[in-house]
Amino acid sequence: MERAYRPAPAVLDVAKVGTGGILIAGRADPGTTIRLSSPAGAAWLTQADERGDWRIRARNAAGPQLFGLAMRQGSGWSQASGYLALLPSGESAMLRAGSGALEPGNEAKAALRITAIDFDPPREAAPVAAVVSGTALPNTEIAIAVDGIARARVEAGADGRFEAALDGPIAVGAHQIAARSSGGQSQTRIELDPSAPLGRAPFRARTIPGGWRIDWLTPGGGEQSTLLLTP
């Protein structure tokens, strides 16, 4: 009999290969079919091996790409948590509705670095809720400050990743975001500016100082904005 529950597929690593190639590797239920699909309708299928490992080779692009990841479960598909975002520079992140974007992988991280900031798309001048995420030494405590004021405290997981929801909304405009821990500090300057509704477009991307901004539709039909900060 088929098990009642199978863990959703996960992306463990993304790497550039050859000329313009991207190799995406992950873990799923052994022997299951894995599907990687784009909003434009392109899809790749592969099979997880007896250990649950799978790999898909895609093509890089001039701008960010978003992919949905799913695993066949019975007559339907079990979706991964969030969308895989691939940047032209080779960096990647899992965009997650209502949470912070996290780098793929389960290996322990080292350097403290802010990698992403997620927020509700500003409409006019209303303040927005935001989540700061990144990497750090495993199990270390991290303090997040906005414009020099403490706004969150969180502990990095055993995998060296963290996400911290700010203790209240922040205003539209420019802000200095800083993360500090016993392992060092990381800071970045961001601009939270209003954006036009996406309408029927699944996402919209544009460059920002230090990375990319992606406005995207969540699986529930809402909108979320993610700043992906490249090293």
mmCIF file of C-alpha atoms in Angstrom:
data_model
loop_
_atom_site.group_PDB
_atom_site.id
_atom_site.type_symbol
_atom_site.label_atom_id
_atom_site.label_comp_id
_atom_site.label_asym_id
_atom_site.label_seq_id
_atom_site.Cartn_x
_atom_site.Cartn_y
_atom_site.Cartn_z
ATOM 1 C CA MET A 1 0.000 0.000 0.000
ATOM 2 C CA GLU A 2 1.122 3.514 -0.729
ATOM 3 C CA ARG A 3 2.215 5.464 2.305
ATOM 4 C CA ALA A 4 -0.205 8.131 3.468
ATOM 5 C CA TYR A 5 2.514 10.773 3.577
ATOM 6 C CA ARG A 6 5.693 11.344 1.631
ATOM 7 C CA PRO A 7 8.024 14.286 2.295
ATOM 8 C CA ALA A 8 7.924 16.918 -0.446
ATOM 9 C CA PRO A 9 10.918 16.994 -2.816
ATOM 10 C CA ALA A 10 13.778 19.305 -1.858
ATOM 11 C CA VAL A 11 16.571 21.058 -3.754
ATOM 12 C CA LEU A 12 19.981 20.412 -2.187
ATOM 13 C CA ASP A 13 22.387 22.001 -4.650
ATOM 14 C CA VAL A 14 22.466 24.213 -7.734
ATOM 15 C CA ALA A 15 25.642 24.622 -9.796
ATOM 16 C CA LYS A 16 26.738 25.970 -13.156
ATOM 17 C CA VAL A 17 27.961 23.310 -15.597
ATOM 18 C CA GLY A 18 29.395 23.678 -19.070
ATOM 19 C CA THR A 19 28.358 26.680 -21.134
ATOM 20 C CA GLY A 20 25.059 28.055 -19.926
ATOM 21 C CA GLY A 21 24.010 24.890 -18.115
ATOM 22 C CA ILE A 22 22.550 24.669 -14.604
ATOM 23 C CA LEU A 23 22.608 21.378 -12.697
ATOM 24 C CA ILE A 24 19.883 21.106 -10.047
ATOM 25 C CA ALA A 25 20.225 18.245 -7.564
ATOM 26 C CA GLY A 26 17.893 17.219 -4.791
ATOM 27 C CA ARG A 27 16.279 14.570 -2.631
ATOM 28 C CA ALA A 28 12.840 12.945 -2.853
ATOM 29 C CA ASP A 29 11.105 9.653 -2.158
ATOM 30 C CA PRO A 30 13.163 6.860 -3.806
ATOM 31 C CA GLY A 31 11.950 5.796 -7.234
ATOM 32 C CA THR A 32 9.447 8.619 -7.688
ATOM 33 C CA THR A 33 9.065 10.875 -10.721
ATOM 34 C CA ILE A 34 10.269 14.463 -10.253
ATOM 35 C CA ARG A 35 8.989 17.395 -12.290
ATOM 36 C CA LEU A 36 10.578 20.833 -12.621
ATOM 37 C CA SER A 37 8.349 23.315 -14.473
ATOM 38 C CA SER A 38 8.389 26.994 -15.393
ATOM 39 C CA PRO A 39 5.460 29.440 -15.650
ATOM 40 C CA ALA A 40 6.061 29.528 -19.410
ATOM 41 C CA GLY A 41 5.140 25.842 -19.657
ATOM 42 C CA ALA A 42 8.584 24.257 -19.991
ATOM 43 C CA ALA A 43 8.979 21.101 -17.926
ATOM 44 C CA TRP A 44 11.715 18.583 -17.117
ATOM 45 C CA LEU A 45 11.072 15.100 -15.740
ATOM 46 C CA THR A 46 13.503 12.761 -14.011
ATOM 47 C CA GLN A 47 13.483 9.781 -11.684
ATOM 48 C CA ALA A 48 14.812 9.680 -8.122
ATOM 49 C CA ASP A 49 17.212 6.757 -7.616
ATOM 50 C CA GLU A 50 17.063 4.106 -4.894
ATOM 51 C CA ARG A 51 18.506 6.573 -2.369
ATOM 52 C CA GLY A 52 16.111 9.336 -3.386
ATOM 53 C CA ASP A 53 18.734 11.427 -5.195
ATOM 54 C CA TRP A 54 17.758 13.162 -8.425
ATOM 55 C CA ARG A 55 19.310 15.618 -10.899
ATOM 56 C CA ILE A 56 17.933 17.867 -13.624
ATOM 57 C CA ARG A 57 19.963 19.931 -16.070
ATOM 58 C CA ALA A 58 18.382 23.206 -17.195
ATOM 59 C CA ARG A 59 19.615 26.235 -19.116
ATOM 60 C CA ASN A 60 20.707 29.542 -17.637
ATOM 61 C CA ALA A 61 19.032 32.756 -18.820
ATOM 62 C CA ALA A 62 19.711 36.488 -18.981
ATOM 63 C CA GLY A 63 17.265 37.154 -16.145
ATOM 64 C CA PRO A 64 15.957 35.324 -13.077
ATOM 65 C CA GLN A 65 13.900 32.169 -13.647
ATOM 66 C CA LEU A 66 11.261 30.652 -11.369
ATOM 67 C CA PHE A 67 10.480 26.939 -11.262
ATOM 68 C CA GLY A 68 7.944 24.818 -9.459
ATOM 69 C CA LEU A 69 9.169 21.470 -8.119
ATOM 70 C CA ALA A 70 6.869 18.492 -7.641
ATOM 71 C CA MET A 71 6.987 14.738 -6.990
ATOM 72 C CA ARG A 72 4.400 12.278 -8.273
ATOM 73 C CA GLN A 73 2.322 10.856 -5.435
ATOM 74 C CA GLY A 74 -0.315 8.387 -6.532
ATOM 75 C CA SER A 75 -2.445 10.035 -9.205
ATOM 76 C CA GLY A 76 -1.379 13.561 -8.190
ATOM 77 C CA TRP A 77 1.691 15.631 -7.445
ATOM 78 C CA SER A 78 3.245 16.644 -4.125
ATOM 79 C CA GLN A 79 4.581 20.198 -4.443
ATOM 80 C CA ALA A 80 7.795 21.453 -2.874
ATOM 81 C CA SER A 81 7.557 24.279 -0.376
ATOM 82 C CA GLY A 82 8.021 27.407 -2.483
ATOM 83 C CA TYR A 83 9.531 28.126 -5.899
ATOM 84 C CA LEU A 84 13.128 27.708 -6.994
ATOM 85 C CA ALA A 85 14.589 31.017 -8.211
ATOM 86 C CA LEU A 86 17.700 30.853 -10.431
ATOM 87 C CA LEU A 87 19.757 34.003 -10.969
ATOM 88 C CA PRO A 88 21.900 34.619 -14.068
ATOM 89 C CA SER A 89 24.999 34.740 -11.842
ATOM 90 C CA GLY A 90 24.374 31.169 -10.679
ATOM 91 C CA GLU A 91 22.979 31.894 -7.200
ATOM 92 C CA SER A 92 19.665 30.351 -6.257
ATOM 93 C CA ALA A 93 17.005 30.525 -3.541
ATOM 94 C CA MET A 94 13.760 28.875 -2.544
ATOM 95 C CA LEU A 95 11.011 31.533 -2.497
ATOM 96 C CA ARG A 96 8.466 30.664 0.204
ATOM 97 C CA ALA A 97 5.068 32.261 0.674
ATOM 98 C CA GLY A 98 4.809 34.113 3.972
ATOM 99 C CA SER A 99 8.420 33.304 4.896
ATOM 100 C CA GLY A 100 11.943 34.279 3.985
ATOM 101 C CA ALA A 101 13.769 32.999 0.908
ATOM 102 C CA LEU A 102 16.459 30.458 1.793
ATOM 103 C CA GLU A 103 19.452 29.148 -0.118
ATOM 104 C CA PRO A 104 19.031 25.497 -1.181
ATOM 105 C CA GLY A 105 21.026 22.848 0.628
ATOM 106 C CA ASN A 106 21.326 21.190 3.992
ATOM 107 C CA GLU A 107 25.014 21.661 4.623
ATOM 108 C CA ALA A 108 26.249 23.837 7.513
ATOM 109 C CA LYS A 109 27.134 27.387 6.527
ATOM 110 C CA ALA A 110 29.999 29.510 7.847
ATOM 111 C CA ALA A 111 30.059 33.235 7.062
ATOM 112 C CA LEU A 112 27.329 35.485 8.411
ATOM 113 C CA ARG A 113 25.555 36.978 5.393
ATOM 114 C CA ILE A 114 22.160 38.474 4.675
ATOM 115 C CA THR A 115 20.989 36.685 1.544
ATOM 116 C CA ALA A 116 17.362 37.812 1.135
ATOM 117 C CA ILE A 117 14.672 40.163 2.401
ATOM 118 C CA ASP A 118 11.003 39.326 1.840
ATOM 119 C CA PHE A 119 8.120 41.754 2.268
ATOM 120 C CA ASP A 120 4.561 42.481 1.250
ATOM 121 C CA PRO A 121 4.607 44.590 -1.940
ATOM 122 C CA PRO A 122 4.131 48.214 -0.828
ATOM 123 C CA ARG A 123 0.955 49.894 -2.045
ATOM 124 C CA GLU A 124 1.397 53.649 -1.997
ATOM 125 C CA ALA A 125 3.108 54.606 1.298
ATOM 126 C CA ALA A 126 1.791 52.023 3.757
ATOM 127 C CA PRO A 127 4.417 50.288 5.999
ATOM 128 C CA VAL A 128 5.083 46.619 5.244
ATOM 129 C CA ALA A 129 5.955 43.458 7.182
ATOM 130 C CA ALA A 130 9.377 42.027 6.361
ATOM 131 C CA VAL A 131 11.516 38.940 6.956
ATOM 132 C CA VAL A 132 15.333 38.924 6.849
ATOM 133 C CA SER A 133 17.087 35.648 6.041
ATOM 134 C CA GLY A 134 20.624 34.473 5.474
ATOM 135 C CA THR A 135 23.455 32.194 6.519
ATOM 136 C CA ALA A 136 25.622 32.010 9.642
ATOM 137 C CA LEU A 137 27.595 29.645 11.816
ATOM 138 C CA PRO A 138 25.256 26.839 12.919
ATOM 139 C CA ASN A 139 23.329 27.392 16.158
ATOM 140 C CA THR A 140 24.591 30.956 16.686
ATOM 141 C CA GLU A 141 22.354 33.808 17.852
ATOM 142 C CA ILE A 142 21.841 36.659 15.388
ATOM 143 C CA ALA A 143 20.556 40.160 16.110
ATOM 144 C CA ILE A 144 18.836 42.076 13.286
ATOM 145 C CA ALA A 145 18.759 45.888 13.284
ATOM 146 C CA VAL A 146 16.993 48.280 10.916
ATOM 147 C CA ASP A 147 18.504 51.777 10.717
ATOM 148 C CA GLY A 148 20.420 51.073 13.916
ATOM 149 C CA ILE A 149 17.376 49.935 15.927
ATOM 150 C CA ALA A 150 17.107 46.316 17.119
ATOM 151 C CA ARG A 151 14.139 44.673 15.403
ATOM 152 C CA ALA A 152 14.615 40.895 15.718
ATOM 153 C CA ARG A 153 16.700 38.146 17.325
ATOM 154 C CA VAL A 154 16.945 34.589 16.023
ATOM 155 C CA GLU A 155 19.156 31.504 16.220
ATOM 156 C CA ALA A 156 20.624 29.930 13.098
ATOM 157 C CA GLY A 157 19.711 26.289 12.571
ATOM 158 C CA ALA A 158 22.059 23.321 12.498
ATOM 159 C CA ASP A 159 22.284 23.855 8.725
ATOM 160 C CA GLY A 160 23.551 27.422 9.210
ATOM 161 C CA ARG A 161 20.462 29.151 7.803
ATOM 162 C CA PHE A 162 18.259 31.682 9.551
ATOM 163 C CA GLU A 163 15.149 33.770 8.963
ATOM 164 C CA ALA A 164 13.910 36.538 11.238
ATOM 165 C CA ALA A 165 10.549 38.285 11.052
ATOM 166 C CA LEU A 166 10.880 41.923 12.113
ATOM 167 C CA ASP A 167 8.933 42.900 15.237
ATOM 168 C CA GLY A 168 6.751 45.308 13.263
ATOM 169 C CA PRO A 169 6.246 46.829 9.802
ATOM 170 C CA ILE A 170 8.794 49.190 8.274
ATOM 171 C CA ALA A 171 8.129 52.267 6.189
ATOM 172 C CA VAL A 172 8.526 52.554 2.445
ATOM 173 C CA GLY A 173 11.897 54.036 1.516
ATOM 174 C CA ALA A 174 15.607 53.377 2.060
ATOM 175 C CA HIS A 175 16.811 51.334 5.039
ATOM 176 C CA GLN A 176 20.064 49.977 6.420
ATOM 177 C CA ILE A 177 19.671 46.315 7.464
ATOM 178 C CA ALA A 178 22.357 44.804 9.702
ATOM 179 C CA ALA A 179 22.872 41.310 11.124
ATOM 180 C CA ARG A 180 25.338 40.715 13.967
ATOM 181 C CA SER A 181 26.513 37.598 15.781
ATOM 182 C CA SER A 182 29.574 36.249 17.550
ATOM 183 C CA GLY A 183 30.798 35.176 14.121
ATOM 184 C CA GLY A 184 30.820 38.665 12.590
ATOM 185 C CA GLN A 185 28.399 41.050 10.937
ATOM 186 C CA SER A 186 26.691 41.662 7.612
ATOM 187 C CA GLN A 187 24.838 44.725 6.429
ATOM 188 C CA THR A 188 23.095 45.957 3.325
ATOM 189 C CA ARG A 189 21.175 48.999 2.175
ATOM 190 C CA ILE A 190 17.777 48.354 0.577
ATOM 191 C CA GLU A 191 14.993 50.367 -1.028
ATOM 192 C CA LEU A 192 11.386 49.405 -0.381
ATOM 193 C CA ASP A 193 9.410 51.110 -3.107
ATOM 194 C CA PRO A 194 5.823 50.602 -4.292
ATOM 195 C CA SER A 195 5.209 48.300 -7.229
ATOM 196 C CA ALA A 196 2.371 47.934 -9.695
ATOM 197 C CA PRO A 197 0.175 44.824 -9.252
ATOM 198 C CA LEU A 198 1.366 41.794 -11.184
ATOM 199 C CA GLY A 199 -2.001 41.108 -12.760
ATOM 200 C CA ARG A 200 -1.754 37.785 -14.600
ATOM 201 C CA ALA A 201 2.037 37.731 -14.781
ATOM 202 C CA PRO A 202 3.502 35.009 -12.504
ATOM 203 C CA PHE A 203 6.468 37.198 -11.563
ATOM 204 C CA ARG A 204 8.421 40.315 -12.431
ATOM 205 C CA ALA A 205 12.179 40.797 -11.908
ATOM 206 C CA ARG A 206 14.548 43.742 -12.041
ATOM 207 C CA THR A 207 18.083 44.470 -10.913
ATOM 208 C CA ILE A 208 18.744 46.398 -7.703
ATOM 209 C CA PRO A 209 22.046 47.487 -6.149
ATOM 210 C CA GLY A 210 23.628 44.261 -4.934
ATOM 211 C CA GLY A 211 21.185 41.807 -6.450
ATOM 212 C CA TRP A 212 17.657 41.346 -7.824
ATOM 213 C CA ARG A 213 14.111 42.155 -6.810
ATOM 214 C CA ILE A 214 11.474 39.569 -7.705
ATOM 215 C CA ASP A 215 7.760 40.310 -7.283
ATOM 216 C CA TRP A 216 5.882 37.020 -7.533
ATOM 217 C CA LEU A 217 2.492 35.387 -7.152
ATOM 218 C CA THR A 218 2.202 32.966 -4.242
ATOM 219 C CA PRO A 219 0.385 29.620 -4.656
ATOM 220 C CA GLY A 220 -2.575 31.133 -2.794
ATOM 221 C CA GLY A 221 -2.887 33.988 -5.285
ATOM 222 C CA GLY A 222 -1.288 36.718 -3.165
ATOM 223 C CA GLU A 223 1.766 38.780 -4.046
ATOM 224 C CA GLN A 224 5.147 38.822 -2.338
ATOM 225 C CA SER A 225 8.382 40.700 -3.045
ATOM 226 C CA THR A 226 11.843 39.203 -2.517
ATOM 227 C CA LEU A 227 15.191 40.964 -2.623
ATOM 228 C CA LEU A 228 17.872 38.372 -3.456
ATOM 229 C CA LEU A 229 21.277 39.738 -2.497
ATOM 230 C CA THR A 230 24.276 38.292 -4.348
ATOM 231 C CA PRO A 231 27.732 38.033 -2.709
#
